[in-house]
Amino acid sequence: MKTFKEKSFQTITYTAALFTVACLLGIIFGLFREGLPIFKHVGLKEFLFTNNWYPAHAEPGFGALALIVGSLVVTLGSLIIAIPLGLGAAIFLSEMAGPRLREITKPVIELLAGIPSVVYGLFGMAFLAPLVREWFDLDTGLNVFTASLILGVMIVPVICSMGEDALSSVPKNLREASLALGATRAETIFKAVIPAAKNGLAGSVLMGFGRAIGETMVVLMVAGGAARIPSSIFDPVRPLTSTIAAEMGETVMGDLHYQSLFALAIILFLITFVSNLITESMLLKRGKK
Amino acid sequence: MNKKYIIVALILLLAISFAVAKSRKITCSGSTTVLPIAQAAAEAYMDKHPDVNISIRGGGSGVGIAALQNGSADIANSSRVMKAKEISQAKSKGINPTPYAVALDGIAIVVHKSNSVANLSIAQIRDIYNGKIKNWSEVGGPKLPIVVISRDVASGTFEVFNEKALGGSKVVSSAQLLASNNAVASTVGSTPGGIGYIGLGYLTEEIKTVKVNSITPNTKTVQDGSYPLARKLYMYTNGKAKGDLGSYIAFIQSDAGQKIVVEQGFIALK
C-alpha cells in the first residue's frame, strides 16, 4: 500500500510539473503564432527601430521604438528608486535589526507587495500626479517621473525580500571571522557580507527589473501614454504593457493591429525571459559556491 | 451500480435539454459605449420576458461587427456606422447587416475650469490635436502650453472624434493617450493646460465644456443634429430583426427603453 501511495504521489507531482511546463510552452507558441505574421507586412527593423505608432490609422504605422524606449525608461527610473531603498532595507533587516524588529519590519515591507497594482495606479493618478505637477511646475503630472516613483515603491519588496535572503544565507562564520580580525560592523557588511552575497543581490535587482517592466496597470494610469521618445524625465511615455492593455480591448482578432500587439508582447516576453535567465544563472552560481 | 449511472446521466440530459428548450437566447457583442444601454435594457426586457435570455459582451465596435460577420453574435453593438469594407466582408459571408439606432451621444470638448477659452471651431480643434496650435494664447486663451489629451486610438470615441473633428489626420505623437472617459475627465480636471474629449455622460463638475463652432453640446443640439460632434449608437442585426431580436430592439427604441438610455447618461433618439 505504501508503495502505491508513494507512486501515486510521485505521478501527481510529476504531472503537475509537466503541466506547468506545458502551460509555458503553450503561451510561447500562442504569442509567436499570433504575433509573427505582422512581420510579413512590416520589416523587423522598421518595427523595432522606427518611431511611428499609428496602428489604427487609415495608413497604419507600426514603428514601436517609442514604446520600447518608454518601457525601458520607466523601468530604469523605478530601479533608481527601488535599488537603494530595497537593498538598504535588506541590509538593515539582515545585518542590523534585532530579531524582534525584523519580525515586525519584514512583513510590513512585504505588505507593499500585497497592495493591488490598480490601487497604486489610482493613488498615482488622483494624488501623486497633481502634486508632481505643482512641485515641478509642469504641464502635466502624468509622466516618467511619477510612474517611476510608484513603480519603484512597488518593486521595493521584491528586491528587499530576495536581497535579504541572499544576505542571510551568507554563513555566519564569515562575519565572525571579519569581526574577529578587527573590522568594524560597516566594514564587515561592505567588504565581507555584500561581496559574498553579490550574485544573490544582483539577482534580486534583476527580479525587480522583470517585475517593473511587466507592470501594466500603474503605467497605463500614470505614465501618460504619449507614443514619443521622451526628452526629459517629465515627459509622458507609453510603455509596451500599457499599449497592449489599452488597445487590445477593441481590436478585431487576426487583423494587423491585433498581430502588432502580439508582436509587442513577444518583445516584452523576450526581455523578461532573458532577464530571468540571467537571474537564474546567477542564483545557480551562488548555489554552487 | 451501472444502472444508477445511466439513470443519473438520463436525468442530467433531460435537465439540460429542458433548459435549452426553455430559454431562447440572444447574444450581443461590441461597443463598450453601448454596453451600459444594452445591459440595462436587457435586464428590463428579461424581467418582462423571463423565457428570453440575453447575454451581452463588450469588446469594442469592431469586435462586435466581426462577431456578427462570423455569426457568433445576433446583435453587434456599435458606436459608429459600419465601414464600407466591413459591409462588403459581411455580404461575402452571406450576412446582411441592418442598423438600428438605439441612442444618441455627443462628444464634449473639455478643458480645465480655469481656462477662459469658451469656444473652439472644428478647424482649431483639428490644429490643436495635430500639434499646429501649441499654446492657448493662439485661440484667445491664457499664455499656457496646450496639453493634448486623447483617447486610445482603438476606442470608438476616438474613431468618431477622428472622423468628425480630425478628418482622418494623425494625432500629434506628444498627445497623452488615456484608457477611459473617466481618466480623460480626471486628467483634464487636474491639468490647467489640458484639453480632452469625452462622452456627454461623463461630464463632471471638475471640468469645463467648450462650445464647438459656437454650439453648446446638450440634449437639444445633439437631437436636432446641429452639434458637430454628435453620433448615433447602433445595434446591427443580420437582416431585418425578427422575433425576440425584433422585440428586444423595439423595446429599446420605445419610450420605456429610451428612458433607460437617458438614465445611463446618453441622449434619447427623439
Coordinates of C-alpha atoms in Angstrom, one line a residue:
Chain A
M1 CA 0.0 0.0 0.0
K2 CA 2.8 2.3 0.9
T3 CA 4.5 1.9 -2.4
F4 CA 1.2 2.6 -4.1
K5 CA 0.8 5.9 -2.1
E6 CA 4.4 6.8 -2.9
K7 CA 3.9 6.0 -6.6
S8 CA 0.7 7.9 -6.9
F9 CA 2.1 10.9 -5.1
Q10 CA 5.1 10.8 -7.5
T11 CA 2.8 10.7 -10.5
I12 CA 0.7 13.6 -9.3
T13 CA 3.7 15.9 -8.7
Y14 CA 5.3 14.8 -11.9
T15 CA 2.1 15.6 -13.9
A16 CA 1.9 19.0 -12.1
A17 CA 5.4 19.9 -13.1
L18 CA 4.9 18.7 -16.7
F19 CA 1.6 20.6 -16.9
T20 CA 3.3 23.8 -15.8
V21 CA 5.9 23.5 -18.4
A22 CA 3.2 22.7 -21.0
C23 CA 1.5 26.0 -20.0
L24 CA 4.6 27.9 -20.6
L25 CA 5.2 26.3 -24.0
G26 CA 1.6 26.9 -24.9
I27 CA 1.9 30.6 -24.1
I28 CA 5.1 30.9 -26.1
F29 CA 3.5 29.1 -29.0
G30 CA 0.4 31.3 -28.9
L31 CA 2.3 34.5 -28.7
F32 CA 4.5 33.7 -31.6
R33 CA 1.7 32.3 -33.8
E34 CA -0.4 35.4 -33.3
G35 CA 2.4 37.9 -33.4
L36 CA 4.8 36.8 -36.1
P37 CA 2.5 37.3 -39.1
I38 CA 2.8 41.1 -38.7
F39 CA 6.4 40.8 -40.0
K40 CA 5.0 39.9 -43.4
H41 CA 3.7 43.5 -43.6
V42 CA 6.3 45.4 -41.6
G43 CA 10.1 44.7 -41.5
L44 CA 11.6 43.7 -38.2
K45 CA 13.9 46.6 -38.4
E46 CA 11.1 49.0 -39.1
F47 CA 9.1 47.6 -36.2
L48 CA 11.9 47.8 -33.7
F49 CA 13.7 51.0 -34.8
T50 CA 11.2 53.5 -36.2
N51 CA 9.0 55.7 -34.2
N52 CA 5.6 55.7 -35.9
W53 CA 2.9 54.1 -33.8
Y54 CA -0.4 54.6 -35.6
P55 CA -1.9 51.1 -35.7
A56 CA -5.5 52.1 -36.2
H57 CA -4.9 54.9 -38.7
A58 CA -6.1 54.6 -42.3
E59 CA -2.5 54.1 -43.4
P60 CA -1.3 52.2 -40.3
G61 CA 2.2 52.7 -38.9
F62 CA 3.8 50.1 -36.7
G63 CA 7.1 51.6 -35.5
A64 CA 7.4 50.6 -31.9
L65 CA 10.6 52.3 -30.9
A66 CA 9.0 54.9 -28.7
L67 CA 7.1 52.2 -26.8
I68 CA 10.2 50.1 -26.2
V69 CA 12.1 53.2 -25.1
G70 CA 9.1 54.2 -22.9
S71 CA 9.2 50.8 -21.1
L72 CA 12.9 50.9 -20.6
V73 CA 13.0 54.5 -19.3
V74 CA 10.2 53.9 -16.8
T75 CA 11.8 50.7 -15.6
L76 CA 15.2 52.3 -15.2
G77 CA 13.7 55.1 -13.2
S78 CA 11.9 52.7 -10.9
L79 CA 15.1 50.8 -10.3
I80 CA 17.0 54.0 -9.4
I81 CA 14.4 54.5 -6.7
A82 CA 14.0 50.9 -5.7
I83 CA 17.6 49.7 -5.5
P84 CA 18.8 51.9 -2.7
L85 CA 15.5 51.5 -0.8
G86 CA 15.3 47.8 -1.4
L87 CA 18.9 46.9 -0.8
G88 CA 19.1 49.3 2.1
A89 CA 16.1 47.7 3.8
A90 CA 17.6 44.2 3.0
I91 CA 20.9 45.1 4.7
F92 CA 19.1 46.6 7.7
L93 CA 16.9 43.6 8.1
S94 CA 19.6 41.0 7.7
E95 CA 22.6 42.7 9.5
M96 CA 21.4 45.4 11.8
A97 CA 17.9 44.8 13.0
G98 CA 17.3 42.6 16.1
P99 CA 15.1 39.6 15.7
R100 CA 12.1 41.4 17.2
L101 CA 12.4 44.5 14.9
R102 CA 12.9 42.2 11.9
E103 CA 9.8 40.3 12.7
I104 CA 7.8 43.5 12.6
T105 CA 9.5 45.3 9.7
K106 CA 9.7 42.5 7.2
P107 CA 6.0 41.7 7.0
V108 CA 5.3 45.4 6.8
I109 CA 7.6 45.8 3.8
E110 CA 6.2 42.7 2.2
L111 CA 2.7 44.2 2.7
L112 CA 3.7 46.7 0.0
A113 CA 3.7 43.8 -2.4
G114 CA 0.2 42.8 -1.4
I115 CA -1.4 46.1 -2.5
P116 CA -3.1 45.6 -5.8
S117 CA -1.4 47.5 -8.6
V118 CA -4.7 49.2 -9.6
V119 CA -4.7 50.8 -6.2
Y120 CA -1.2 52.1 -6.8
G121 CA -2.4 53.4 -10.1
L122 CA -5.4 55.2 -8.6
F123 CA -3.2 56.7 -5.9
G124 CA -0.7 57.9 -8.6
M125 CA -3.4 59.4 -10.8
A126 CA -5.5 61.0 -8.2
F127 CA -2.9 62.3 -5.6
L128 CA 0.7 62.0 -6.8
A129 CA 0.3 63.3 -10.3
P130 CA -1.3 66.6 -9.4
L131 CA 1.3 67.0 -6.6
V132 CA 4.2 66.3 -9.0
R133 CA 2.8 68.8 -11.5
E134 CA 2.7 71.5 -8.8
W135 CA 6.1 70.7 -7.3
F136 CA 8.0 71.0 -10.5
D137 CA 5.6 73.5 -12.2
L138 CA 4.9 71.1 -15.2
D139 CA 2.2 71.0 -17.8
T140 CA 1.2 67.5 -16.8
G141 CA 1.8 65.2 -13.8
L142 CA 1.4 62.0 -15.8
N143 CA 5.0 61.3 -16.8
V144 CA 8.1 59.1 -16.5
F145 CA 8.9 60.6 -13.1
T146 CA 5.6 59.9 -11.4
A147 CA 5.3 56.4 -12.9
S148 CA 8.9 55.6 -11.9
L149 CA 8.2 56.8 -8.3
I150 CA 5.2 54.5 -7.9
L151 CA 6.7 51.5 -9.7
G152 CA 9.8 51.9 -7.6
V153 CA 7.9 51.7 -4.4
M154 CA 6.0 48.7 -5.8
I155 CA 9.2 46.7 -6.5
V156 CA 10.9 47.5 -3.2
P157 CA 9.5 44.4 -1.5
V158 CA 10.7 42.1 -4.3
I159 CA 14.3 43.5 -4.1
C160 CA 14.2 43.6 -0.3
S161 CA 13.0 40.1 0.4
M162 CA 15.2 38.5 -2.2
G163 CA 18.2 40.6 -1.1
E164 CA 17.6 39.7 2.5
D165 CA 17.5 36.0 1.6
A166 CA 20.8 36.4 -0.2
L167 CA 22.4 38.3 2.7
S168 CA 21.2 35.9 5.4
S169 CA 22.4 32.9 3.5
V170 CA 26.0 34.2 3.9
P171 CA 27.5 31.9 6.5
K172 CA 27.7 33.3 10.0
N173 CA 31.4 32.4 10.4
L174 CA 32.3 34.8 7.6
R175 CA 31.0 37.7 9.7
E176 CA 32.6 36.4 12.9
A177 CA 35.9 36.0 11.2
S178 CA 35.8 39.5 9.8
L179 CA 34.8 41.0 13.2
A180 CA 37.5 38.9 14.9
L181 CA 40.1 40.4 12.6
G182 CA 39.2 43.8 13.9
A183 CA 36.9 45.0 11.2
T184 CA 34.1 47.3 12.2
R185 CA 30.5 46.4 11.6
A186 CA 30.3 48.6 8.5
E187 CA 33.5 47.1 7.1
T188 CA 32.2 43.7 7.7
I189 CA 28.9 44.4 5.9
F190 CA 30.5 46.1 2.9
K191 CA 33.7 44.2 2.5
A192 CA 32.7 40.7 3.6
V193 CA 29.0 40.0 3.5
I194 CA 27.9 42.0 0.5
P195 CA 30.7 40.7 -1.8
A196 CA 29.8 37.1 -0.7
A197 CA 26.1 37.7 -1.5
K198 CA 26.6 39.7 -4.7
N199 CA 25.1 37.2 -7.1
G200 CA 22.0 36.9 -5.0
L201 CA 21.8 40.7 -4.7
A202 CA 22.2 41.2 -8.4
G203 CA 19.5 38.5 -8.9
S204 CA 17.2 40.5 -6.7
V205 CA 17.7 43.6 -8.7
L206 CA 17.1 41.7 -12.0
M207 CA 13.9 40.2 -10.5
G208 CA 12.8 43.8 -9.7
F209 CA 13.6 44.8 -13.2
G210 CA 11.4 42.0 -14.6
R211 CA 8.6 42.9 -12.3
A212 CA 8.8 46.6 -13.2
I213 CA 9.0 46.1 -17.0
G214 CA 6.0 43.8 -16.9
E215 CA 3.8 46.0 -14.7
T216 CA 0.8 47.2 -16.6
M217 CA -1.9 48.9 -14.6
V218 CA 0.3 51.6 -13.0
V219 CA 1.9 52.7 -16.2
L220 CA -1.4 52.6 -18.0
M221 CA -2.9 55.0 -15.5
V222 CA 0.2 57.2 -14.6
A223 CA 2.7 57.2 -17.5
G224 CA 0.7 59.5 -19.7
G225 CA 0.6 57.4 -22.8
A226 CA 2.3 59.6 -25.4
A227 CA 4.0 57.5 -28.1
R228 CA 7.0 59.6 -28.3
I229 CA 10.7 59.3 -27.2
P230 CA 10.9 61.3 -24.0
S231 CA 13.4 64.2 -23.9
S232 CA 13.2 64.7 -20.2
I233 CA 12.0 62.6 -17.2
F234 CA 9.0 64.9 -17.0
D235 CA 7.7 63.8 -20.4
P236 CA 4.8 61.3 -20.8
V237 CA 5.6 57.9 -22.3
R238 CA 3.7 54.9 -23.5
P239 CA 5.3 51.6 -22.3
L240 CA 4.7 48.4 -24.2
T241 CA 2.4 46.9 -21.5
S242 CA 0.0 49.8 -21.4
T243 CA -0.2 49.9 -25.2
I244 CA -1.2 46.3 -25.2
A245 CA -3.7 46.7 -22.4
A246 CA -5.3 49.9 -23.8
E247 CA -5.6 48.8 -27.4
M248 CA -6.3 45.0 -27.2
G249 CA -9.8 45.6 -26.0
E250 CA -11.1 46.9 -29.3
T251 CA -9.1 45.2 -31.9
V252 CA -10.5 42.5 -34.2
M253 CA -8.9 39.1 -33.8
G254 CA -6.5 38.4 -36.6
D255 CA -6.1 41.9 -38.2
L256 CA -2.9 43.8 -38.4
H257 CA -3.4 45.8 -35.3
Y258 CA -4.1 42.6 -33.3
Q259 CA -1.0 41.0 -34.6
S260 CA 1.1 44.1 -33.9
L261 CA 0.0 44.0 -30.2
F262 CA 1.1 40.3 -30.0
A263 CA 4.4 41.3 -31.6
L264 CA 4.8 43.9 -28.7
A265 CA 4.1 41.1 -26.3
I266 CA 6.8 39.0 -27.9
I267 CA 9.3 41.8 -27.3
L268 CA 8.2 42.1 -23.7
F269 CA 8.4 38.3 -23.3
L270 CA 11.9 38.2 -24.7
I271 CA 13.1 41.0 -22.4
T272 CA 11.7 39.4 -19.2
F273 CA 12.8 35.9 -20.4
V274 CA 16.4 37.0 -20.8
S275 CA 16.4 38.9 -17.5
N276 CA 15.0 35.9 -15.7
L277 CA 17.5 33.6 -17.4
I278 CA 20.4 35.8 -16.2
T279 CA 18.9 35.9 -12.7
E280 CA 18.6 32.1 -12.6
S281 CA 22.1 31.6 -13.8
M282 CA 23.4 34.0 -11.1
L283 CA 21.5 32.2 -8.4
L284 CA 22.7 28.9 -9.7
K285 CA 26.3 30.1 -9.4
R286 CA 25.6 31.2 -5.8
G287 CA 24.2 27.7 -5.0
K288 CA 27.4 26.0 -6.3
K289 CA 29.7 28.1 -4.1
Chain B
M1 CA -24.1 0.3 -10.0
N2 CA -24.3 0.7 -13.8
K3 CA -28.0 1.3 -13.8
K4 CA -27.6 4.1 -11.3
Y5 CA -25.1 5.9 -13.6
I6 CA -27.4 5.5 -16.6
I7 CA -30.3 7.0 -14.6
V8 CA -28.2 9.9 -13.4
A9 CA -27.0 10.6 -16.9
L10 CA -30.5 10.4 -18.3
I11 CA -31.8 12.9 -15.7
L12 CA -28.9 15.3 -16.5
L13 CA -29.5 15.0 -20.2
L14 CA -33.2 15.7 -19.7
A15 CA -32.5 18.7 -17.5
I16 CA -30.0 20.1 -20.0
S17 CA -32.3 19.7 -23.0
F18 CA -35.2 21.2 -20.9
A19 CA -33.1 24.2 -20.0
V20 CA -32.1 24.7 -23.6
A21 CA -35.6 24.4 -24.9
K22 CA -37.0 26.7 -22.3
S23 CA -34.8 29.8 -22.8
R24 CA -34.4 31.5 -26.1
K25 CA -31.0 33.1 -26.3
I26 CA -29.9 36.4 -27.8
T27 CA -26.2 37.2 -27.8
C28 CA -24.9 40.7 -28.2
S29 CA -21.3 41.8 -28.6
G30 CA -19.5 45.0 -29.3
S31 CA -19.0 48.6 -28.3
T32 CA -18.2 49.3 -24.7
T33 CA -20.0 52.6 -25.1
V34 CA -23.3 50.9 -26.0
L35 CA -22.7 48.2 -23.3
P36 CA -24.5 50.0 -20.4
I37 CA -27.5 50.7 -22.5
A38 CA -27.7 47.2 -23.9
Q39 CA -27.2 45.7 -20.4
A40 CA -29.8 47.9 -18.6
A41 CA -32.3 47.4 -21.4
A42 CA -31.7 43.6 -21.4
E43 CA -32.3 43.4 -17.7
A44 CA -35.6 45.3 -18.0
Y45 CA -36.6 43.2 -21.0
M46 CA -35.8 39.9 -19.3
D47 CA -37.9 41.0 -16.3
K48 CA -40.9 41.1 -18.7
H49 CA -39.9 38.1 -20.8
P50 CA -38.4 35.5 -18.4
D51 CA -38.1 32.9 -21.2
V52 CA -35.6 35.0 -23.1
N53 CA -32.0 35.0 -22.1
I54 CA -29.9 37.9 -23.4
S55 CA -26.1 37.7 -22.9
I56 CA -24.0 40.8 -23.6
R57 CA -20.3 41.2 -24.1
G58 CA -18.2 44.3 -24.7
G59 CA -15.0 44.3 -26.7
G60 CA -15.4 47.3 -29.0
S61 CA -17.4 48.1 -32.1
G62 CA -15.0 46.4 -34.4
V63 CA -15.1 43.2 -32.3
G64 CA -18.9 43.2 -32.3
I65 CA -19.1 43.7 -36.1
A66 CA -16.6 40.8 -36.6
A67 CA -18.8 38.7 -34.3
L68 CA -21.9 39.5 -36.4
Q69 CA -19.9 38.7 -39.6
N70 CA -18.9 35.2 -38.4
G71 CA -22.3 34.5 -36.9
S72 CA -21.2 34.3 -33.3
A73 CA -23.4 37.1 -32.2
D74 CA -27.0 38.0 -33.1
I75 CA -26.5 41.7 -32.4
A76 CA -23.5 43.8 -32.9
N77 CA -23.4 46.9 -30.7
S78 CA -21.6 49.7 -32.5
S79 CA -20.8 53.3 -31.6
R80 CA -20.2 54.1 -35.3
V81 CA -21.6 53.2 -38.7
M82 CA -20.1 50.2 -40.3
K83 CA -17.2 50.9 -42.7
A84 CA -17.7 50.0 -46.4
K85 CA -15.1 47.3 -46.1
E86 CA -16.9 45.7 -43.1
I87 CA -20.2 45.7 -45.0
S88 CA -18.7 44.1 -48.1
Q89 CA -16.9 41.5 -45.8
A90 CA -20.3 40.7 -44.2
K91 CA -22.0 40.4 -47.5
S92 CA -19.4 38.0 -48.8
K93 CA -20.3 35.7 -45.9
G94 CA -24.0 35.9 -46.6
I95 CA -24.7 38.3 -43.7
N96 CA -26.8 41.4 -44.4
P97 CA -26.1 43.9 -41.6
T98 CA -29.1 46.1 -40.8
P99 CA -28.6 49.1 -38.5
Y100 CA -31.0 50.1 -35.7
A101 CA -30.3 53.4 -34.0
V102 CA -30.8 53.0 -30.3
A103 CA -29.4 56.2 -28.7
L104 CA -27.6 59.4 -29.4
D105 CA -24.3 60.5 -27.9
G106 CA -22.4 63.8 -28.0
I107 CA -18.7 64.1 -27.6
A108 CA -17.9 67.2 -25.5
I109 CA -14.6 69.1 -25.8
V110 CA -13.4 69.7 -22.2
V111 CA -10.8 72.0 -20.7
H112 CA -9.7 72.9 -17.2
K113 CA -12.1 75.0 -15.2
S114 CA -9.6 78.0 -15.0
N115 CA -9.3 78.2 -18.8
S116 CA -11.0 81.2 -20.3
V117 CA -11.5 79.7 -23.8
A118 CA -15.2 79.2 -24.3
N119 CA -15.5 78.3 -28.0
L120 CA -13.4 76.4 -30.5
S121 CA -14.0 75.8 -34.2
I122 CA -13.6 72.3 -35.6
A123 CA -10.6 73.7 -37.5
Q124 CA -9.0 74.9 -34.3
I125 CA -9.6 71.6 -32.6
R126 CA -8.0 69.8 -35.5
D127 CA -4.9 72.0 -35.4
I128 CA -4.6 71.6 -31.6
Y129 CA -4.8 67.8 -32.0
N130 CA -2.4 67.9 -35.0
G131 CA 0.1 69.9 -32.9
K132 CA -0.1 73.0 -35.1
I133 CA -1.6 75.1 -32.3
K134 CA 0.6 74.7 -29.2
N135 CA -0.4 77.5 -26.9
W136 CA -3.8 78.6 -25.6
S137 CA -3.0 82.2 -26.4
E138 CA -3.3 81.3 -30.1
V139 CA -7.0 80.6 -29.7
G140 CA -7.7 83.6 -27.4
G141 CA -6.9 82.0 -24.1
P142 CA -4.2 82.4 -21.4
K143 CA -0.5 82.1 -22.2
L144 CA -0.2 78.4 -21.4
P145 CA 1.1 75.5 -23.4
I146 CA -1.7 73.1 -24.5
V147 CA -1.6 69.6 -23.1
V148 CA -3.3 67.4 -25.7
I149 CA -5.2 64.5 -24.1
S150 CA -6.9 61.9 -26.3
R151 CA -8.5 58.5 -26.0
D152 CA -6.7 55.4 -27.2
V153 CA -6.7 55.1 -31.0
A154 CA -8.6 51.8 -30.7
S155 CA -11.6 53.3 -28.8
G156 CA -14.9 54.0 -30.5
T157 CA -15.0 57.5 -29.1
F158 CA -11.6 58.2 -30.7
E159 CA -12.9 56.8 -34.0
V160 CA -15.8 59.3 -34.0
F161 CA -13.6 62.2 -32.9
N162 CA -11.1 61.2 -35.6
E163 CA -13.7 61.2 -38.3
K164 CA -15.7 64.3 -37.2
A165 CA -13.0 66.6 -35.9
L166 CA -9.7 65.4 -37.3
G167 CA -10.9 64.4 -40.7
G168 CA -8.6 61.4 -40.6
S169 CA -5.4 63.3 -39.8
K170 CA -3.0 61.9 -37.2
V171 CA -3.0 63.0 -33.6
V172 CA 0.3 64.6 -32.6
S173 CA 2.6 62.0 -31.0
S174 CA 3.2 64.0 -27.9
A175 CA -0.6 63.6 -27.0
Q176 CA -1.3 61.7 -23.9
L177 CA -3.5 58.7 -24.8
L178 CA -5.7 57.6 -21.8
A179 CA -7.7 54.5 -21.5
S180 CA -11.1 55.7 -20.5
N181 CA -13.5 58.6 -20.4
N182 CA -13.1 58.9 -16.7
A183 CA -9.3 59.0 -17.0
V184 CA -9.6 61.8 -19.5
A185 CA -12.1 63.7 -17.3
S186 CA -9.9 63.5 -14.2
T187 CA -6.7 64.3 -16.0
V188 CA -8.2 67.4 -17.7
G189 CA -9.6 68.4 -14.3
S190 CA -6.1 68.4 -12.8
T191 CA -4.2 69.9 -15.7
P192 CA -4.6 73.6 -16.3
G193 CA -3.4 73.5 -19.9
G194 CA -5.3 70.3 -20.7
I195 CA -7.8 69.7 -23.5
G196 CA -9.7 66.4 -23.9
Y197 CA -12.9 64.9 -25.3
I198 CA -15.4 62.7 -23.6
G199 CA -18.9 61.3 -24.0
L200 CA -21.6 63.7 -22.6
G201 CA -22.5 61.2 -19.9
Y202 CA -19.1 61.5 -18.3
L203 CA -19.1 65.3 -17.7
T204 CA -18.2 66.3 -14.1
E205 CA -18.1 69.4 -12.1
E206 CA -14.3 69.4 -12.3
I207 CA -14.1 70.3 -16.0
K208 CA -15.4 72.9 -18.3
T209 CA -17.1 72.2 -21.6
V210 CA -16.3 74.5 -24.5
K211 CA -18.7 75.3 -27.4
V212 CA -17.8 73.8 -30.8
N213 CA -18.5 76.1 -33.7
S214 CA -20.4 78.2 -31.2
I215 CA -22.8 75.4 -30.3
T216 CA -23.2 74.1 -26.8
P217 CA -23.4 70.4 -26.6
N218 CA -26.7 69.4 -24.9
T219 CA -29.7 67.2 -25.5
K220 CA -31.3 69.6 -27.8
T221 CA -28.4 70.4 -30.1
V222 CA -27.5 66.7 -30.3
Q223 CA -31.0 65.7 -31.1
D224 CA -31.5 68.3 -33.9
G225 CA -28.1 67.5 -35.3
S226 CA -26.6 71.0 -35.0
Y227 CA -23.8 70.0 -32.6
P228 CA -21.0 68.8 -34.9
L229 CA -19.5 66.1 -32.6
A230 CA -22.6 64.0 -32.2
R231 CA -23.1 60.4 -33.1
K232 CA -25.7 57.7 -33.2
L233 CA -25.3 54.5 -31.4
Y234 CA -26.4 51.4 -33.3
M235 CA -27.3 47.8 -32.9
Y236 CA -26.7 45.8 -36.1
T237 CA -28.5 42.6 -36.9
N238 CA -28.4 40.1 -39.7
G239 CA -31.2 41.2 -42.0
K240 CA -34.4 42.7 -40.5
A241 CA -34.7 41.9 -36.8
K242 CA -37.5 39.4 -36.2
G243 CA -38.9 37.5 -33.3
D244 CA -37.2 38.0 -30.0
L245 CA -34.4 40.1 -31.6
G246 CA -37.0 42.4 -33.1
S247 CA -39.0 42.9 -29.9
Y248 CA -35.8 43.5 -27.8
I249 CA -34.7 46.2 -30.2
A250 CA -38.2 47.7 -30.4
F251 CA -38.2 47.7 -26.6
I252 CA -35.0 49.9 -26.5
Q253 CA -36.5 52.2 -29.1
S254 CA -39.8 52.5 -27.2
D255 CA -40.4 55.3 -24.7
A256 CA -39.6 52.9 -21.8
G257 CA -36.3 51.9 -23.4
Q258 CA -35.3 55.5 -24.2
K259 CA -35.9 56.3 -20.6
I260 CA -33.2 53.7 -19.7
V261 CA -31.0 55.4 -22.3
V262 CA -31.3 58.7 -20.6
E263 CA -30.7 57.1 -17.2
Q264 CA -27.5 55.7 -18.5
G265 CA -26.2 59.2 -19.4
F266 CA -27.0 59.1 -23.1
I267 CA -29.4 61.1 -25.2
A268 CA -32.8 59.8 -26.4
L269 CA -33.4 59.5 -30.1
K270 CA -36.3 62.0 -30.0

